[in-house]
């Protein structure tokens, strides 16, 4: 399982990243004055070492504990539909899902049904399965959903790094050196 973050306005907060919780999350916890929990690749003993929040071994347990479940994990076969009906059921009618990972991590059809039927309170989605061409119309019509256009990689720093990489690749290619990021196929 990849990293999962969650938080609840009732005083409980939960956070984790794609690999290991770090100083940013600890600082966020202090800023929010909330309790944090996480689930992810770290084992319980690793998670306990010097971290100010508890590790939850299962995603459903994590979802049951929090009010806001923030998913931040790599995509791929291992995490496909990681957020499924059981996780959304555990999140419950007062819970919110926030997906900043990959669209494939959430079972979109199950999410739509949960949102329509009030089994969860709402969702904030920076990514959706099938984007950008195939976003379900049912999802776009829901009042309890906020959709953003996958903008996390569009910071000035990310754009600058992309431009630099293109220039470096072009210079390598035209000077007869191997490119930095070759594409096969």
XYZ file of C-alpha atoms in Angstrom, residues 1-9 12-16 37-39 56 58-72 82-84 86-92 94-101 105-106 111 120 122-125:
59
model
C 0.000 0.000 0.000
C 1.183 3.512 -0.696
C 0.946 6.468 1.581
C -2.355 7.730 2.827
C -3.160 10.873 4.730
C -6.273 11.705 6.625
C -7.586 14.335 8.963
C -10.699 15.062 10.941
C -12.101 18.392 12.118
C -8.172 13.920 14.920
C -5.691 14.377 12.109
C -3.925 11.780 10.098
C -1.145 12.084 7.558
C 1.303 10.053 5.549
C -2.028 8.931 11.888
C -0.719 7.330 8.747
C -0.784 4.143 6.759
C -2.557 2.213 11.054
C -4.950 -1.151 7.191
C -6.515 1.467 4.975
C -10.035 0.695 6.209
C -8.915 1.233 9.814
C -7.304 4.493 8.788
C -10.494 5.611 7.034
C -12.656 4.647 10.007
C -10.520 6.786 12.318
C -10.538 10.007 10.295
C -12.848 12.522 8.696
C -10.574 13.479 5.777
C -8.724 10.716 3.965
C -6.022 12.147 1.701
C -4.510 9.690 -0.749
C -0.914 10.365 -1.809
C -6.828 0.864 -3.300
C -9.733 3.060 -2.236
C -12.645 0.707 -2.761
C -14.795 -1.122 1.996
C -12.584 1.937 2.506
C -15.389 4.358 1.612
C -17.775 2.486 3.908
C -15.256 2.860 6.732
C -14.831 6.569 5.962
C -18.563 6.940 6.506
C -19.195 12.336 7.678
C -15.967 11.589 5.832
C -14.274 13.270 2.899
C -11.903 11.717 0.361
C -9.088 13.803 -1.151
C -7.131 12.186 -3.988
C -3.851 13.846 -4.994
C -2.279 10.583 -6.141
C -6.000 4.503 -6.980
C -9.720 5.185 -6.418
C -16.888 6.567 -5.307
C -19.443 9.734 2.338
C -17.728 14.618 -0.232
C -14.553 14.424 -2.272
C -11.796 16.703 -3.502
C -10.185 15.181 -6.582
